[in-house]
mmCIF file of C-alpha atoms in Angstrom:
data_model
loop_
_atom_site.group_PDB
_atom_site.id
_atom_site.type_symbol
_atom_site.label_atom_id
_atom_site.label_comp_id
_atom_site.label_asym_id
_atom_site.label_seq_id
_atom_site.Cartn_x
_atom_site.Cartn_y
_atom_site.Cartn_z
ATOM 1 C CA UNK A 1 30.178 -10.526 -27.652
ATOM 2 C CA UNK A 2 31.755 -7.300 -26.370
ATOM 3 C CA UNK A 3 29.399 -4.362 -26.632
ATOM 4 C CA UNK A 4 30.310 -1.579 -29.070
ATOM 5 C CA UNK A 5 30.487 1.807 -27.338
ATOM 6 C CA UNK A 6 30.039 5.099 -29.181
ATOM 7 C CA UNK A 7 31.272 7.988 -27.040
ATOM 8 C CA UNK A 8 29.797 11.452 -26.611
ATOM 9 C CA UNK A 9 32.725 13.811 -27.283
ATOM 10 C CA UNK A 10 31.710 16.232 -24.487
ATOM 11 C CA UNK A 11 31.792 13.513 -21.828
ATOM 12 C CA UNK A 12 34.714 12.573 -19.575
ATOM 13 C CA UNK A 13 36.651 9.501 -20.691
ATOM 14 C CA UNK A 14 34.163 6.889 -19.474
ATOM 15 C CA UNK A 15 32.145 4.141 -21.157
ATOM 16 C CA UNK A 16 29.393 1.771 -20.059
ATOM 17 C CA UNK A 17 31.885 -1.067 -19.586
ATOM 18 C CA UNK A 18 34.261 0.122 -16.832
ATOM 19 C CA UNK A 19 38.019 0.365 -17.321
ATOM 20 C CA UNK A 20 39.942 -0.243 -14.089
ATOM 21 C CA UNK A 21 43.112 1.482 -15.333
ATOM 22 C CA UNK A 22 41.123 4.543 -16.357
ATOM 23 C CA UNK A 23 39.417 4.616 -12.942
ATOM 24 C CA UNK A 24 42.714 4.394 -11.054
ATOM 25 C CA UNK A 25 44.279 7.149 -13.152
ATOM 26 C CA UNK A 26 41.293 9.446 -12.645
ATOM 27 C CA UNK A 27 41.329 8.790 -8.901
ATOM 28 C CA UNK A 28 45.051 9.522 -8.614
ATOM 29 C CA UNK A 29 44.686 12.703 -10.668
ATOM 30 C CA UNK A 30 41.778 14.049 -8.630
ATOM 31 C CA UNK A 31 43.457 13.267 -5.300
ATOM 32 C CA UNK A 32 46.603 15.062 -6.449
ATOM 33 C CA UNK A 33 45.017 18.082 -8.079
ATOM 34 C CA UNK A 34 41.755 18.823 -6.239
ATOM 35 C CA UNK A 35 40.846 19.880 -2.733
ATOM 36 C CA UNK A 36 38.351 17.151 -1.809
ATOM 37 C CA UNK A 37 36.104 17.404 1.221
ATOM 38 C CA UNK A 38 36.563 15.047 4.161
ATOM 39 C CA UNK A 39 33.063 15.783 5.464
ATOM 40 C CA UNK A 40 29.982 13.710 4.744
ATOM 41 C CA UNK A 41 26.851 15.514 3.529
ATOM 42 C CA UNK A 42 24.524 16.687 6.280
ATOM 43 C CA UNK A 43 22.288 13.909 7.569
ATOM 44 C CA UNK A 44 24.375 11.016 6.243
ATOM 45 C CA UNK A 45 25.777 8.582 8.859
ATOM 46 C CA UNK A 46 29.458 7.971 9.498
ATOM 47 C CA UNK A 47 28.782 4.226 9.155
ATOM 48 C CA UNK A 48 25.733 2.057 8.596
ATOM 49 C CA UNK A 49 24.893 -0.949 10.756
ATOM 50 C CA UNK A 50 22.624 -3.993 10.525
ATOM 51 C CA UNK A 51 21.931 -7.103 8.430
ATOM 52 C CA UNK A 52 22.220 -5.260 5.100
ATOM 53 C CA UNK A 53 25.966 -5.022 5.693
ATOM 54 C CA UNK A 54 27.474 -8.160 4.163
ATOM 55 C CA UNK A 55 30.135 -9.349 1.742
ATOM 56 C CA UNK A 56 30.068 -12.271 -0.660
ATOM 57 C CA UNK A 57 32.263 -14.350 1.631
ATOM 58 C CA UNK A 58 29.535 -14.161 4.304
ATOM 59 C CA UNK A 59 27.152 -16.180 2.124
ATOM 60 C CA UNK A 60 29.264 -18.127 -0.393
ATOM 61 C CA UNK A 61 28.665 -21.855 0.022
ATOM 62 C CA UNK A 62 25.833 -21.180 2.475
ATOM 63 C CA UNK A 63 22.805 -21.441 0.210
ATOM 64 C CA UNK A 64 20.716 -22.882 3.036
ATOM 65 C CA UNK A 65 20.674 -19.348 4.486
ATOM 66 C CA UNK A 66 19.274 -17.613 1.403
ATOM 67 C CA UNK A 67 17.597 -20.285 -0.740
ATOM 68 C CA UNK A 68 14.076 -21.422 0.119
ATOM 69 C CA UNK A 69 13.322 -24.858 -1.362
ATOM 70 C CA UNK A 70 9.656 -25.361 -2.130
ATOM 71 C CA UNK A 71 8.122 -28.538 -0.743
ATOM 72 C CA UNK A 72 6.090 -30.985 -2.837
ATOM 73 C CA UNK A 73 2.948 -29.689 -1.133
ATOM 74 C CA UNK A 74 3.822 -26.089 -1.976
ATOM 75 C CA UNK A 75 4.605 -26.966 -5.596
ATOM 76 C CA UNK A 76 1.245 -28.718 -5.847
ATOM 77 C CA UNK A 77 -0.424 -25.614 -4.435
ATOM 78 C CA UNK A 78 1.198 -23.502 -7.195
ATOM 79 C CA UNK A 79 0.298 -26.060 -9.870
ATOM 80 C CA UNK A 80 -3.344 -26.177 -8.813
ATOM 81 C CA UNK A 81 -3.507 -22.370 -8.778
ATOM 82 C CA UNK A 82 -2.016 -22.200 -12.305
ATOM 83 C CA UNK A 83 -4.547 -24.637 -13.716
ATOM 84 C CA UNK A 84 -7.476 -23.101 -11.862
ATOM 85 C CA UNK A 85 -6.608 -19.601 -13.075
ATOM 86 C CA UNK A 86 -6.093 -20.779 -16.643
ATOM 87 C CA UNK A 87 -9.485 -22.478 -16.571
ATOM 88 C CA UNK A 88 -11.222 -19.186 -15.744
ATOM 89 C CA UNK A 89 -10.207 -17.704 -19.103
ATOM 90 C CA UNK A 90 -9.445 -14.385 -17.430
ATOM 91 C CA UNK A 91 -6.700 -12.145 -18.858
ATOM 92 C CA UNK A 92 -3.268 -12.319 -17.248
ATOM 93 C CA UNK A 93 -3.833 -8.836 -15.818
ATOM 94 C CA UNK A 94 -6.408 -10.436 -13.508
ATOM 95 C CA UNK A 95 -3.712 -12.384 -11.637
ATOM 96 C CA UNK A 96 -3.930 -11.290 -7.997
ATOM 97 C CA UNK A 97 -3.761 -12.941 -4.594
ATOM 98 C CA UNK A 98 -7.464 -13.720 -4.645
ATOM 99 C CA UNK A 99 -7.429 -15.170 -8.188
ATOM 100 C CA UNK A 100 -4.254 -17.178 -7.495
ATOM 101 C CA UNK A 101 -4.818 -18.499 -3.981
ATOM 102 C CA UNK A 102 -1.862 -20.023 -2.131
ATOM 103 C CA UNK A 103 -3.381 -20.542 1.316
ATOM 104 C CA UNK A 104 -0.251 -22.017 2.903
ATOM 105 C CA UNK A 105 2.635 -20.853 0.721
ATOM 106 C CA UNK A 106 1.377 -17.304 0.117
ATOM 107 C CA UNK A 107 1.606 -16.024 3.715
ATOM 108 C CA UNK A 108 4.923 -17.858 4.208
ATOM 109 C CA UNK A 109 6.533 -16.228 1.142
ATOM 110 C CA UNK A 110 5.160 -12.813 2.064
ATOM 111 C CA UNK A 111 6.737 -13.017 5.501
ATOM 112 C CA UNK A 112 10.022 -14.409 4.149
ATOM 113 C CA UNK A 113 10.387 -11.545 1.687
ATOM 114 C CA UNK A 114 9.326 -8.868 4.174
ATOM 115 C CA UNK A 115 11.741 -10.193 6.810
ATOM 116 C CA UNK A 116 14.717 -11.190 4.656
ATOM 117 C CA UNK A 117 14.503 -8.973 1.560
ATOM 118 C CA UNK A 118 12.920 -5.720 2.764
ATOM 119 C CA UNK A 119 14.066 -5.640 6.397
ATOM 120 C CA UNK A 120 16.921 -8.165 6.375
ATOM 121 C CA UNK A 121 19.970 -8.863 4.210
ATOM 122 C CA UNK A 122 18.152 -7.906 0.988
ATOM 123 C CA UNK A 123 17.911 -11.078 -1.123
ATOM 124 C CA UNK A 124 16.216 -14.476 -1.354
ATOM 125 C CA UNK A 125 16.025 -17.275 -3.940
ATOM 126 C CA UNK A 126 12.911 -19.456 -4.143
ATOM 127 C CA UNK A 127 13.739 -22.797 -5.761
ATOM 128 C CA UNK A 128 11.777 -25.774 -7.050
ATOM 129 C CA UNK A 129 9.399 -24.746 -9.839
ATOM 130 C CA UNK A 130 9.982 -26.728 -13.039
ATOM 131 C CA UNK A 131 9.281 -24.366 -15.957
ATOM 132 C CA UNK A 132 9.496 -27.224 -18.461
ATOM 133 C CA UNK A 133 6.206 -28.631 -17.210
ATOM 134 C CA UNK A 134 4.415 -25.440 -18.252
ATOM 135 C CA UNK A 135 3.646 -23.538 -21.436
ATOM 136 C CA UNK A 136 5.017 -19.986 -21.641
ATOM 137 C CA UNK A 137 1.642 -18.598 -20.588
ATOM 138 C CA UNK A 138 1.530 -21.001 -17.626
ATOM 139 C CA UNK A 139 5.066 -19.938 -16.661
ATOM 140 C CA UNK A 140 3.896 -16.331 -16.540
ATOM 141 C CA UNK A 141 0.822 -17.309 -14.520
ATOM 142 C CA UNK A 142 2.911 -19.284 -12.018
ATOM 143 C CA UNK A 143 5.447 -16.473 -11.611
ATOM 144 C CA UNK A 144 3.048 -13.533 -11.497
ATOM 145 C CA UNK A 145 0.629 -15.457 -9.291
ATOM 146 C CA UNK A 146 3.245 -16.488 -6.752
ATOM 147 C CA UNK A 147 4.715 -12.972 -6.714
ATOM 148 C CA UNK A 148 1.283 -11.395 -6.243
ATOM 149 C CA UNK A 149 1.498 -12.611 -2.642
ATOM 150 C CA UNK A 150 4.671 -10.565 -2.171
ATOM 151 C CA UNK A 151 3.783 -7.193 -3.642
ATOM 152 C CA UNK A 152 2.021 -5.105 -6.246
ATOM 153 C CA UNK A 153 3.357 -5.324 -9.807
ATOM 154 C CA UNK A 154 4.882 -2.236 -11.406
ATOM 155 C CA UNK A 155 5.047 -1.166 -15.034
ATOM 156 C CA UNK A 156 8.379 -1.639 -16.813
ATOM 157 C CA UNK A 157 8.704 1.023 -19.444
ATOM 158 C CA UNK A 158 5.102 0.755 -20.436
ATOM 159 C CA UNK A 159 4.991 -2.893 -19.486
ATOM 160 C CA UNK A 160 4.593 -5.023 -16.383
ATOM 161 C CA UNK A 161 6.310 -8.068 -17.881
ATOM 162 C CA UNK A 162 7.738 -5.593 -20.217
ATOM 163 C CA UNK A 163 10.209 -4.246 -22.659
ATOM 164 C CA UNK A 164 8.038 -2.577 -25.219
ATOM 165 C CA UNK A 165 5.370 -0.084 -26.106
ATOM 166 C CA UNK A 166 2.360 -1.224 -24.106
ATOM 167 C CA UNK A 167 1.485 -1.274 -20.405
ATOM 168 C CA UNK A 168 3.478 -4.379 -19.553
ATOM 169 C CA UNK A 169 4.195 -5.817 -16.120
ATOM 170 C CA UNK A 170 7.014 -8.317 -16.658
ATOM 171 C CA UNK A 171 10.159 -8.187 -18.779
ATOM 172 C CA UNK A 172 11.865 -10.856 -20.845
ATOM 173 C CA UNK A 173 15.633 -10.721 -20.268
ATOM 174 C CA UNK A 174 17.270 -12.477 -23.218
ATOM 175 C CA UNK A 175 20.071 -12.041 -25.766
ATOM 176 C CA UNK A 176 18.345 -10.536 -28.810
ATOM 177 C CA UNK A 177 21.478 -9.569 -30.739
ATOM 178 C CA UNK A 178 21.498 -12.689 -32.976
ATOM 179 C CA UNK A 179 18.031 -11.779 -34.256
ATOM 180 C CA UNK A 180 18.023 -7.986 -34.049
ATOM 181 C CA UNK A 181 21.629 -6.795 -34.265
ATOM 182 C CA UNK A 182 23.073 -4.083 -31.995
ATOM 183 C CA UNK A 183 21.823 -0.898 -33.655
ATOM 184 C CA UNK A 184 18.550 -0.507 -31.751
ATOM 185 C CA UNK A 185 19.450 -2.237 -28.500
ATOM 186 C CA UNK A 186 19.667 0.392 -25.769
ATOM 187 C CA UNK A 187 20.022 -1.903 -22.750
ATOM 188 C CA UNK A 188 22.646 -4.551 -21.896
ATOM 189 C CA UNK A 189 19.938 -6.935 -20.656
ATOM 190 C CA UNK A 190 19.274 -7.831 -24.309
ATOM 191 C CA UNK A 191 22.846 -8.836 -25.122
ATOM 192 C CA UNK A 192 25.050 -11.671 -23.866
ATOM 193 C CA UNK A 193 27.727 -9.259 -22.641
ATOM 194 C CA UNK A 194 28.309 -8.720 -18.940
ATOM 195 C CA UNK A 195 26.256 -6.080 -17.123
ATOM 196 C CA UNK A 196 27.812 -3.648 -14.664
ATOM 197 C CA UNK A 197 26.508 -3.082 -11.140
ATOM 198 C CA UNK A 198 23.341 -1.004 -11.077
ATOM 199 C CA UNK A 199 19.799 -0.861 -9.749
ATOM 200 C CA UNK A 200 16.479 -0.995 -11.580
ATOM 201 C CA UNK A 201 13.388 1.001 -10.610
ATOM 202 C CA UNK A 202 11.103 -0.102 -7.806
ATOM 203 C CA UNK A 203 11.278 -1.680 -4.364
ATOM 204 C CA UNK A 204 11.832 -5.377 -5.101
ATOM 205 C CA UNK A 205 13.326 -6.718 -8.317
ATOM 206 C CA UNK A 206 12.455 -10.319 -9.107
ATOM 207 C CA UNK A 207 13.831 -12.643 -11.790
ATOM 208 C CA UNK A 208 12.409 -16.042 -12.798
ATOM 209 C CA UNK A 209 14.826 -18.309 -14.706
ATOM 210 C CA UNK A 210 12.779 -20.110 -17.355
ATOM 211 C CA UNK A 211 16.016 -20.927 -19.203
ATOM 212 C CA UNK A 212 19.738 -20.893 -18.370
ATOM 213 C CA UNK A 213 22.760 -20.355 -20.620
ATOM 214 C CA UNK A 214 24.993 -23.106 -21.908
ATOM 215 C CA UNK A 215 27.894 -21.319 -20.226
ATOM 216 C CA UNK A 216 28.250 -18.280 -17.931
ATOM 217 C CA UNK A 217 25.554 -15.752 -17.072
ATOM 218 C CA UNK A 218 26.063 -15.855 -13.310
ATOM 219 C CA UNK A 219 23.966 -13.279 -11.450
ATOM 220 C CA UNK A 220 25.981 -11.051 -9.099
ATOM 221 C CA UNK A 221 24.659 -8.998 -6.214
ATOM 222 C CA UNK A 222 26.344 -6.666 -3.737
ATOM 223 C CA UNK A 223 25.238 -4.649 -0.713
ATOM 224 C CA UNK A 224 25.144 -0.921 -1.447
ATOM 225 C CA UNK A 225 25.347 -0.422 2.341
ATOM 226 C CA UNK A 226 28.737 -2.162 2.396
ATOM 227 C CA UNK A 227 29.875 -0.015 -0.527
ATOM 228 C CA UNK A 228 28.657 3.111 1.290
ATOM 229 C CA UNK A 229 30.622 2.287 4.430
ATOM 230 C CA UNK A 230 33.870 1.969 2.482
ATOM 231 C CA UNK A 231 33.292 5.230 0.618
ATOM 232 C CA UNK A 232 32.254 7.028 3.813
ATOM 233 C CA UNK A 233 35.532 5.955 5.451
ATOM 234 C CA UNK A 234 37.851 6.522 2.506
ATOM 235 C CA UNK A 235 36.188 9.005 0.139
ATOM 236 C CA UNK A 236 33.426 11.091 1.753
ATOM 237 C CA UNK A 237 33.737 13.496 -1.185
ATOM 238 C CA UNK A 238 32.253 10.800 -3.427
ATOM 239 C CA UNK A 239 29.317 10.410 -1.024
ATOM 240 C CA UNK A 240 28.770 14.157 -1.461
ATOM 241 C CA UNK A 241 28.941 13.714 -5.241
ATOM 242 C CA UNK A 242 26.412 10.862 -5.193
ATOM 243 C CA UNK A 243 24.066 12.813 -2.894
ATOM 244 C CA UNK A 244 24.136 15.891 -5.189
ATOM 245 C CA UNK A 245 22.099 16.431 -8.352
ATOM 246 C CA UNK A 246 22.910 14.507 -11.540
ATOM 247 C CA UNK A 247 21.464 15.332 -14.973
ATOM 248 C CA UNK A 248 19.320 12.464 -16.281
ATOM 249 C CA UNK A 249 18.469 12.308 -19.965
ATOM 250 C CA UNK A 250 14.694 12.788 -20.436
ATOM 251 C CA UNK A 251 13.566 11.038 -23.595
ATOM 252 C CA UNK A 252 9.971 12.093 -22.975
ATOM 253 C CA UNK A 253 10.608 15.838 -22.683
ATOM 254 C CA UNK A 254 8.221 17.991 -24.716
ATOM 255 C CA UNK A 255 9.347 20.604 -27.211
ATOM 256 C CA UNK A 256 10.768 23.606 -25.414
ATOM 257 C CA UNK A 257 11.645 21.632 -22.290
ATOM 258 C CA UNK A 258 15.326 21.157 -21.353
ATOM 259 C CA UNK A 259 15.556 17.457 -22.289
ATOM 260 C CA UNK A 260 16.870 16.422 -18.887
ATOM 261 C CA UNK A 261 15.939 16.436 -15.215
ATOM 262 C CA UNK A 262 18.091 16.404 -12.121
ATOM 263 C CA UNK A 263 18.163 14.399 -8.905
ATOM 264 C CA UNK A 264 20.711 12.693 -6.606
ATOM 265 C CA UNK A 265 21.590 9.003 -6.844
ATOM 266 C CA UNK A 266 21.963 8.541 -3.067
ATOM 267 C CA UNK A 267 19.553 9.291 -0.193
ATOM 268 C CA UNK A 268 19.211 8.623 3.524
ATOM 269 C CA UNK A 269 15.592 8.397 4.684
ATOM 270 C CA UNK A 270 14.340 7.129 8.061
ATOM 271 C CA UNK A 271 17.580 5.216 8.781
ATOM 272 C CA UNK A 272 17.622 3.582 5.340
ATOM 273 C CA UNK A 273 20.292 4.264 2.744
ATOM 274 C CA UNK A 274 18.702 4.296 -0.723
ATOM 275 C CA UNK A 275 20.555 4.285 -4.028
ATOM 276 C CA UNK A 276 18.825 4.341 -7.398
ATOM 277 C CA UNK A 277 20.633 4.610 -10.726
ATOM 278 C CA UNK A 278 21.748 2.815 -13.885
ATOM 279 C CA UNK A 279 25.228 3.530 -15.233
ATOM 280 C CA UNK A 280 24.092 3.631 -18.846
ATOM 281 C CA UNK A 281 21.971 6.706 -18.048
ATOM 282 C CA UNK A 282 25.241 8.636 -17.772
ATOM 283 C CA UNK A 283 27.556 6.849 -20.206
ATOM 284 C CA UNK A 284 25.187 5.834 -22.967
ATOM 285 C CA UNK A 285 25.142 2.246 -24.167
ATOM 286 C CA UNK A 286 26.177 0.567 -27.397
ATOM 287 C CA UNK A 287 25.390 2.676 -30.429
ATOM 288 C CA UNK A 288 23.273 5.078 -28.366
ATOM 289 C CA UNK A 289 25.604 7.564 -26.614
ATOM 290 C CA UNK A 290 24.489 10.090 -24.014
ATOM 291 C CA UNK A 291 22.977 13.000 -25.911
ATOM 292 C CA UNK A 292 25.142 16.037 -26.692
ATOM 293 C CA UNK A 293 22.387 18.524 -25.851
ATOM 294 C CA UNK A 294 22.336 17.773 -22.118
ATOM 295 C CA UNK A 295 25.057 18.525 -19.557
ATOM 296 C CA UNK A 296 27.894 15.974 -19.557
ATOM 297 C CA UNK A 297 28.760 14.294 -16.293
ATOM 298 C CA UNK A 298 31.696 15.699 -14.316
ATOM 299 C CA UNK A 299 35.049 14.091 -13.558
ATOM 300 C CA UNK A 300 33.839 13.574 -9.975
ATOM 301 C CA UNK A 301 30.687 11.839 -11.206
ATOM 302 C CA UNK A 302 32.697 9.649 -13.569
ATOM 303 C CA UNK A 303 34.943 8.581 -10.693
ATOM 304 C CA UNK A 304 31.923 7.936 -8.474
ATOM 305 C CA UNK A 305 30.336 5.646 -11.084
ATOM 306 C CA UNK A 306 33.516 3.590 -11.362
ATOM 307 C CA UNK A 307 33.956 3.487 -7.581
ATOM 308 C CA UNK A 308 30.444 2.111 -7.127
ATOM 309 C CA UNK A 309 31.103 -0.603 -9.698
ATOM 310 C CA UNK A 310 34.521 -1.728 -8.509
ATOM 311 C CA UNK A 311 33.730 -1.665 -4.780
ATOM 312 C CA UNK A 312 30.524 -3.626 -5.449
ATOM 313 C CA UNK A 313 32.565 -6.083 -7.506
ATOM 314 C CA UNK A 314 35.006 -6.534 -4.595
ATOM 315 C CA UNK A 315 32.216 -7.517 -2.185
ATOM 316 C CA UNK A 316 29.821 -9.333 -4.546
ATOM 317 C CA UNK A 317 28.068 -12.661 -4.121
ATOM 318 C CA UNK A 318 27.739 -14.807 -7.253
ATOM 319 C CA UNK A 319 24.386 -16.545 -7.698
ATOM 320 C CA UNK A 320 24.166 -19.431 -10.175
ATOM 321 C CA UNK A 321 20.587 -19.567 -11.386
ATOM 322 C CA UNK A 322 19.102 -23.004 -11.622
ATOM 323 C CA UNK A 323 16.256 -23.420 -14.049
ATOM 324 C CA UNK A 324 13.073 -22.460 -12.219
ATOM 325 C CA UNK A 325 14.743 -20.251 -9.585
ATOM 326 C CA UNK A 326 12.983 -17.036 -8.571
ATOM 327 C CA UNK A 327 15.250 -14.360 -7.144
ATOM 328 C CA UNK A 328 13.896 -11.492 -5.033
ATOM 329 C CA UNK A 329 16.238 -8.611 -4.181
ATOM 330 C CA UNK A 330 15.821 -5.278 -2.413
ATOM 331 C CA UNK A 331 16.416 -2.850 -5.269
ATOM 332 C CA UNK A 332 17.026 0.038 -2.865
ATOM 333 C CA UNK A 333 19.897 -1.647 -0.996
ATOM 334 C CA UNK A 334 21.361 -4.164 -3.461
ATOM 335 C CA UNK A 335 23.342 -3.658 -6.654
ATOM 336 C CA UNK A 336 23.001 -6.365 -9.271
ATOM 337 C CA UNK A 337 25.105 -7.318 -12.280
ATOM 338 C CA UNK A 338 25.665 -10.277 -14.594
ATOM 339 C CA UNK A 339 28.537 -12.180 -16.139
ATOM 340 C CA UNK A 340 28.691 -12.589 -19.888
ATOM 341 C CA UNK A 341 27.296 -15.845 -21.245
ATOM 342 C CA UNK A 342 27.059 -18.173 -24.233
ATOM 343 C CA UNK A 343 23.804 -19.718 -25.412
ATOM 344 C CA UNK A 344 23.382 -22.881 -27.469
ATOM 345 C CA UNK A 345 20.474 -24.243 -29.468
ATOM 346 C CA UNK A 346 19.437 -26.374 -26.497
ATOM 347 C CA UNK A 347 20.239 -24.014 -23.612
ATOM 348 C CA UNK A 348 19.361 -20.315 -23.759
ATOM 349 C CA UNK A 349 19.338 -17.837 -20.892
ATOM 350 C CA UNK A 350 15.819 -16.441 -20.546
ATOM 351 C CA UNK A 351 14.597 -14.621 -17.454
ATOM 352 C CA UNK A 352 11.249 -13.044 -16.660
ATOM 353 C CA UNK A 353 11.381 -9.911 -14.496
ATOM 354 C CA UNK A 354 8.880 -8.228 -12.170
ATOM 355 C CA UNK A 355 9.131 -4.980 -10.184
ATOM 356 C CA UNK A 356 7.218 -5.434 -6.922
ATOM 357 C CA UNK A 357 5.968 -3.037 -4.233
ATOM 358 C CA UNK A 358 5.538 -4.815 -0.841
ATOM 359 C CA UNK A 359 3.241 -3.772 1.976
ATOM 360 C CA UNK A 360 6.217 -2.896 4.212
ATOM 361 C CA UNK A 361 7.942 -0.778 1.547
ATOM 362 C CA UNK A 362 10.470 1.831 2.630
ATOM 363 C CA UNK A 363 9.602 5.506 2.778
ATOM 364 C CA UNK A 364 11.018 7.188 -0.335
ATOM 365 C CA UNK A 365 12.731 10.528 -0.861
ATOM 366 C CA UNK A 366 10.433 13.001 -2.569
ATOM 367 C CA UNK A 367 12.587 12.912 -5.721
ATOM 368 C CA UNK A 368 11.670 9.262 -6.358
ATOM 369 C CA UNK A 369 7.963 9.499 -5.569
ATOM 370 C CA UNK A 370 6.799 10.570 -9.080
ATOM 371 C CA UNK A 371 8.301 7.542 -10.841
ATOM 372 C CA UNK A 372 7.044 5.142 -8.123
ATOM 373 C CA UNK A 373 3.558 6.620 -8.497
ATOM 374 C CA UNK A 374 3.785 6.156 -12.255
ATOM 375 C CA UNK A 375 4.905 2.535 -12.211
ATOM 376 C CA UNK A 376 2.865 1.276 -9.246
ATOM 377 C CA UNK A 377 -0.112 3.506 -8.590
ATOM 378 C CA UNK A 378 -1.227 5.038 -11.872
ATOM 379 C CA UNK A 379 -4.289 3.357 -13.382
ATOM 380 C CA UNK A 380 -3.428 1.264 -16.430
ATOM 381 C CA UNK A 381 -4.249 -1.828 -18.421
ATOM 382 C CA UNK A 382 -1.556 -4.451 -17.849
ATOM 383 C CA UNK A 383 -0.097 -6.436 -20.748
ATOM 384 C CA UNK A 384 2.041 -9.567 -20.394
ATOM 385 C CA UNK A 385 3.879 -10.374 -23.643
ATOM 386 C CA UNK A 386 4.721 -14.056 -23.811
ATOM 387 C CA UNK A 387 7.987 -13.434 -25.683
ATOM 388 C CA UNK A 388 10.407 -10.504 -25.986
ATOM 389 C CA UNK A 389 8.772 -7.804 -28.083
ATOM 390 C CA UNK A 390 11.048 -4.754 -28.314
ATOM 391 C CA UNK A 391 14.401 -3.612 -27.030
ATOM 392 C CA UNK A 392 13.787 -0.950 -24.399
ATOM 393 C CA UNK A 393 14.108 -1.455 -20.649
ATOM 394 C CA UNK A 394 16.804 -1.480 -17.984
#
């Protein structure tokens, strides 16, 4: 179902769902009418190098390079850990490496993710768990327990498996429109419409497919390093735009505060290019437009948002989730998106999501440190809802 879009009248002509014709016209107009810099911002490289530079054609049809198939012994190790943890009666917040021991698989997965996701190409799929053999609570235990060997869980909104009003560690990604309608849904994750290329918050984003759609719903990923190289060659002015301050809507601002904060979307720290943004922060989403009382984005920023999406789309890799797949991606170097999908009574797309902080995490720019401290390091009581609870989230 196409998402309704209410526009903010002070904004440039841009909506959450990109319009290629609109992008091309804006690009042509700016190139003709504006004096655009040909210099990259200070400190940014002419071109990036290394394994994070890839296109979809490099990996299409080559799943053996980026899918790890769990062995029967490793699946038994997970199953034993699930049952042993459940038998303790401890709350789900107690799931850690020591309470969910995987003596053989744990170190192997940790190294795989550190080498391939953090330091390498930026993505990995772990395949083989059968969610149908578990209750919902056991699915959460298996997923959170396995992922505890990879990194520390972060809060999502106020959740860890979250999308609601408590301190939750994992999110349920599911089409809620049939039950809730569109009025209160502020994130595309809770519709069946396609999602544009974006990042979440955190170092590693993980998704566990406990259910797949009857049709569609393909996950799409793209290297932000590949996108950067094209922009650096062709449009260094857009690199400057992305590396300059943008006004983010602040829904938690206190009375008397401006209602927004500013930071760049793009950084270069210790030889790592880092991008962190969600398009809907600047366009609004559905029936919730960007607020009128904060600065609108500029024409240059509108063009930059579309350029990121369409260049990522050009180089993307499509990933068909199988039921039970766990995907781990480097959120700082990979854009992700999703095709639209159709559910049926028997087959419904349902993903669980974790934000993970690995031991070999990248050094962050100072502008991102406060939110990382909040989601990963602030003391809190974790909550793991077993079903979708509310409609906030990324």
